[in-house]
Short mmCIF file of C-alpha atoms in Angstrom, two decimals:
data_model
loop_
_atom_site.label_atom_id
_atom_site.label_comp_id
_atom_site.label_asym_id
_atom_site.label_seq_id
_atom_site.Cartn_x
_atom_site.Cartn_y
_atom_site.Cartn_z
CA MET A 21 9.57 -3.69 5.87
CA LYS A 22 6.28 -3.38 7.74
CA ILE A 23 4.02 -6.46 7.64
CA VAL A 24 0.41 -6.25 8.90
CA ASN A 25 -1.15 -9.69 9.46
CA PHE A 26 -4.85 -9.44 10.35
CA ALA A 27 -4.86 -13.04 11.62
CA GLU A 28 -2.88 -11.71 14.58
CA GLN A 29 -5.61 -9.19 15.41
CA LYS A 30 -9.22 -9.25 16.53
CA SER A 31 -10.88 -8.15 13.30
CA LEU A 32 -13.90 -8.88 11.10
CA VAL A 33 -11.36 -9.89 8.46
CA ASN A 34 -11.09 -13.21 10.28
CA GLN A 35 -14.86 -13.82 10.02
CA TYR A 36 -14.94 -13.13 6.29
CA LEU A 37 -11.75 -15.10 5.69
CA THR A 38 -13.23 -18.10 7.49
CA GLU A 39 -16.18 -18.02 5.08
CA LEU A 40 -13.86 -17.66 2.08
CA ARG A 41 -11.98 -20.79 3.13
CA ASP A 42 -15.02 -22.94 4.01
CA VAL A 43 -15.82 -25.35 1.15
CA ASN A 44 -19.52 -25.21 1.97
CA VAL A 45 -19.85 -21.41 2.17
CA GLN A 46 -17.58 -20.71 -0.81
CA LYS A 47 -20.01 -22.52 -3.14
CA ASP A 48 -22.02 -19.29 -3.05
CA ARG A 49 -20.14 -17.17 -5.61
CA LEU A 50 -22.02 -14.03 -4.71
CA ARG A 51 -21.00 -14.33 -1.06
CA PHE A 52 -17.44 -15.22 -2.06
CA ARG A 53 -17.12 -12.05 -4.13
CA ARG A 54 -18.79 -10.00 -1.39
CA ASN A 55 -16.37 -11.31 1.24
CA LEU A 56 -13.40 -10.38 -0.95
CA GLU A 57 -14.90 -6.91 -1.27
CA ARG A 58 -15.49 -6.62 2.48
CA ILE A 59 -11.89 -7.54 3.29
CA GLY A 60 -10.77 -4.94 0.75
CA GLN A 61 -12.88 -2.33 2.54
CA ILE A 62 -11.45 -3.16 5.97
CA MET A 63 -7.89 -3.14 4.67
CA ALA A 64 -8.51 0.19 2.92
CA TYR A 65 -9.68 1.69 6.20
CA GLU A 66 -6.69 0.38 8.14
CA LEU A 67 -4.27 1.36 5.39
CA SER A 68 -5.70 4.90 5.38
CA LYS A 69 -4.21 5.41 8.85
CA ASP A 70 -0.72 5.18 7.31
CA LEU A 71 -1.29 7.92 4.74
CA ARG A 72 -0.43 11.61 4.94
CA TYR A 73 -3.15 14.17 5.69
CA ARG A 74 -3.53 17.91 5.32
CA ASP A 75 -6.02 20.37 6.77
CA VAL A 76 -8.57 22.05 4.53
CA GLU A 77 -11.00 24.79 5.39
CA ILE A 78 -14.65 24.11 4.63
CA GLU A 79 -17.88 25.92 5.34
CA THR A 80 -20.75 24.20 7.13
CA PRO A 81 -24.26 25.72 7.28
CA LEU A 82 -23.21 27.30 10.60
CA ALA A 83 -19.53 28.21 10.40
CA LYS A 84 -16.15 27.67 8.79
CA THR A 85 -14.00 24.84 10.14
CA HIS A 86 -10.87 22.84 9.38
CA CYS A 87 -10.91 19.14 8.49
CA PRO A 88 -8.14 16.62 7.69
CA VAL A 89 -8.17 15.05 4.21
CA ILE A 90 -5.82 12.57 2.53
CA ASP A 91 -2.82 14.31 0.99
CA ASP A 92 -1.35 11.27 -0.78
CA LYS A 93 -2.21 10.66 -4.42
CA VAL A 94 -3.42 7.06 -4.29
CA VAL A 95 -3.37 4.63 -7.22
CA LEU A 96 -5.19 1.31 -6.77
CA ALA A 97 -3.65 -1.42 -8.93
CA THR A 98 -5.23 -4.83 -9.40
CA ILE A 99 -4.15 -8.10 -10.97
CA PHE A 100 -6.93 -9.73 -13.04
CA ARG A 101 -9.22 -11.61 -12.50
CA ALA A 102 -9.75 -12.58 -8.87
CA GLY A 103 -8.55 -9.14 -7.86
CA VAL A 104 -11.61 -7.35 -9.27
CA PRO A 105 -14.02 -7.72 -6.28
CA TYR A 106 -11.14 -7.20 -3.85
CA HIS A 107 -10.26 -4.03 -5.77
CA ALA A 108 -13.88 -2.88 -5.57
CA GLY A 109 -13.64 -2.94 -1.79
CA PHE A 110 -10.63 -0.62 -1.81
CA LEU A 111 -12.24 1.64 -4.41
CA SER A 112 -15.42 2.04 -2.38
CA TYR A 113 -13.29 3.69 0.33
CA PHE A 114 -10.64 5.39 -1.82
CA ASP A 115 -13.31 6.61 -4.23
CA TYR A 116 -11.18 9.42 -5.64
CA ALA A 117 -8.18 7.20 -6.32
CA GLU A 118 -6.72 6.61 -9.76
CA ASN A 119 -6.72 3.00 -10.95
CA ALA A 120 -4.36 0.62 -12.72
CA PHE A 121 -4.97 -2.88 -14.06
CA VAL A 122 -2.54 -5.68 -14.89
CA SER A 123 -3.20 -9.04 -16.50
CA ALA A 124 -0.83 -11.67 -15.09
CA TYR A 125 -1.39 -15.36 -15.70
CA ARG A 126 0.34 -18.72 -15.46
CA LYS A 127 1.46 -20.16 -18.81
CA TYR A 128 2.03 -23.85 -18.18
CA LYS A 129 4.86 -25.64 -19.98
CA GLU A 130 4.21 -28.86 -18.08
CA LYS A 131 1.74 -29.91 -15.37
CA GLU A 132 3.73 -28.36 -12.54
CA ASN A 133 6.00 -26.04 -14.53
CA PHE A 134 4.85 -22.59 -15.61
CA ASP A 135 5.96 -19.06 -16.40
CA VAL A 136 4.12 -15.96 -15.23
CA CYS A 137 3.18 -13.76 -18.18
CA ILE A 138 2.06 -10.13 -18.32
CA GLU A 139 -0.27 -9.42 -21.24
CA TYR A 140 -2.06 -6.18 -20.39
CA LEU A 141 -1.27 -3.01 -18.48
CA ALA A 142 -3.34 0.16 -18.09
CA SER A 143 -2.05 2.67 -15.57
CA PRO A 144 -1.77 6.39 -14.88
CA SER A 145 1.58 7.92 -13.99
CA LEU A 146 2.84 6.52 -10.67
CA GLU A 147 5.60 9.07 -10.15
CA GLY A 148 5.67 10.12 -6.49
CA LYS A 149 2.29 8.55 -5.76
CA THR A 150 1.11 5.90 -3.28
CA LEU A 151 0.63 2.56 -5.05
CA VAL A 152 -1.80 0.06 -3.51
CA LEU A 153 -1.18 -3.24 -5.31
CA CYS A 154 -3.98 -5.76 -4.72
CA ASP A 155 -4.17 -9.50 -5.40
CA PRO A 156 -6.20 -11.83 -3.15
CA MET A 157 -3.76 -14.75 -3.30
CA LEU A 158 -0.02 -14.27 -2.84
CA ALA A 159 1.34 -17.76 -3.45
CA THR A 160 4.93 -17.39 -4.68
CA GLY A 161 5.20 -13.62 -5.05
CA ALA A 162 6.32 -13.92 -8.69
CA SER A 163 3.11 -12.51 -10.22
CA MET A 164 3.12 -9.63 -7.77
CA GLU A 165 6.75 -8.79 -8.54
CA LEU A 166 6.28 -8.96 -12.33
CA SER A 167 3.18 -6.78 -12.05
CA TYR A 168 5.13 -4.30 -9.93
CA ARG A 169 8.00 -4.23 -12.47
CA ALA A 170 5.50 -3.61 -15.27
CA LEU A 171 3.90 -0.77 -13.30
CA LEU A 172 7.31 0.83 -12.70
CA THR A 173 7.35 1.69 -16.42
CA LYS A 174 4.74 4.30 -15.47
CA GLY A 175 6.91 5.97 -12.83
CA GLU A 176 8.45 5.45 -9.39
CA PRO A 177 5.87 5.43 -6.57
CA ALA A 178 6.70 7.07 -3.25
CA HIS A 179 5.36 4.06 -1.34
CA VAL A 180 3.95 0.63 -2.22
CA HIS A 181 1.27 -1.19 -0.23
CA VAL A 182 1.09 -4.88 -1.21
CA CYS A 183 -2.34 -6.20 -0.21
CA SER A 184 -3.50 -9.83 -0.20
CA VAL A 185 -6.20 -11.86 1.51
CA ILE A 186 -3.98 -14.93 1.96
CA ALA A 187 -0.23 -15.19 1.46
CA SER A 188 2.23 -18.01 1.87
CA GLN A 189 5.26 -17.43 4.06
CA ILE A 190 7.40 -18.10 0.99
CA ALA A 191 5.70 -15.24 -0.86
CA VAL A 192 6.01 -12.83 2.05
CA ASP A 193 9.74 -13.57 2.20
CA TYR A 194 9.97 -13.16 -1.59
CA ILE A 195 8.31 -9.74 -1.50
CA ALA A 196 10.59 -8.70 1.36
CA ASN A 197 13.61 -9.59 -0.79
CA HIS A 198 12.40 -8.10 -4.10
CA PHE A 199 10.57 -4.89 -3.13
CA PRO A 200 12.23 -1.79 -1.65
CA ALA A 201 12.19 -2.42 2.11
CA ASP A 202 12.14 1.24 3.09
CA LYS A 203 8.97 2.05 1.16
CA THR A 204 6.91 -1.15 1.08
CA THR A 205 4.16 -2.32 3.44
CA ILE A 206 2.55 -5.77 3.24
CA TRP A 207 -1.09 -6.14 4.32
CA VAL A 208 -2.45 -9.68 4.53
CA GLY A 209 -5.49 -11.39 6.02
CA ALA A 210 -3.48 -14.49 6.93
CA ILE A 211 -0.10 -16.08 6.25
CA ASP A 212 -0.16 -19.83 5.53
CA ALA A 213 2.93 -21.94 5.95
CA GLU A 214 3.06 -23.89 2.69
CA ILE A 215 2.48 -24.07 -1.05
CA ASN A 216 1.96 -27.37 -2.87
CA ALA A 217 3.55 -28.74 -6.06
CA HIS A 218 1.11 -26.67 -8.16
CA SER A 219 2.12 -23.50 -6.25
CA TYR A 220 -1.25 -23.23 -4.51
CA ILE A 221 -1.33 -21.98 -0.94
CA VAL A 222 -2.04 -24.66 1.69
CA PRO A 223 -4.49 -24.62 3.41
CA GLY A 224 -5.42 -21.53 1.37
CA LEU A 225 -8.87 -21.55 -0.18
CA GLY A 226 -8.45 -22.94 -3.70
CA ASP A 227 -8.60 -20.94 -6.94
CA ALA A 228 -10.01 -17.53 -6.02
CA GLY A 229 -10.74 -16.62 -9.64
CA ASP A 230 -12.75 -19.79 -10.26
CA LEU A 231 -14.61 -19.40 -6.96
CA ALA A 232 -15.50 -15.81 -7.77
CA TYR A 233 -16.43 -16.20 -11.43
CA GLY A 234 -16.70 -19.88 -12.33
CA GLU A 235 -14.24 -22.44 -13.63
CA LYS A 236 -12.18 -21.68 -16.73
CA GLU A 237 -11.19 -24.14 -19.46
#
């Protein structure tokens, strides 16, 4: 399974991720959402290098010529709610892509004990297509896997790109063990070593949904 960790590269992702983590900068919700979007744009560009292309003939004002265009049928899938601005970054580059949306949330039974529940799914057919599954925070991997299983009811994708801004090492290992290794790529801005008792990534950045849209009751 291919894993691309932008923290190991010289990339603007690191600049935007630094601002996302910083408690002083992240108070600005507009900038927080914009930084999620920017990272989505950069990842979309890098991911595009792994796709298949075909030549098409076009006509310019001066002559006919051949140009490469993406041959894969891309579906961008996002887990609500923090995933929305991150998704927008991918969509601004893959502007002809189809889109899928999944609602996955933690249903707490006790303070530190919860189940992940799927309540909503809207997706085109995924059969033979390239699925780009986006969620900014990959803490345990459970929400990502359940969302993937729900999406599989819409068909078997040819390849899956799992994209997150920050992942824990535990979650990366979980995805490696629960997704098909021969047709999955993980893209992540950084991999943090730990999760705490509440299953939040440490050092992480906090609750991405609350930071993007305000605290929920």
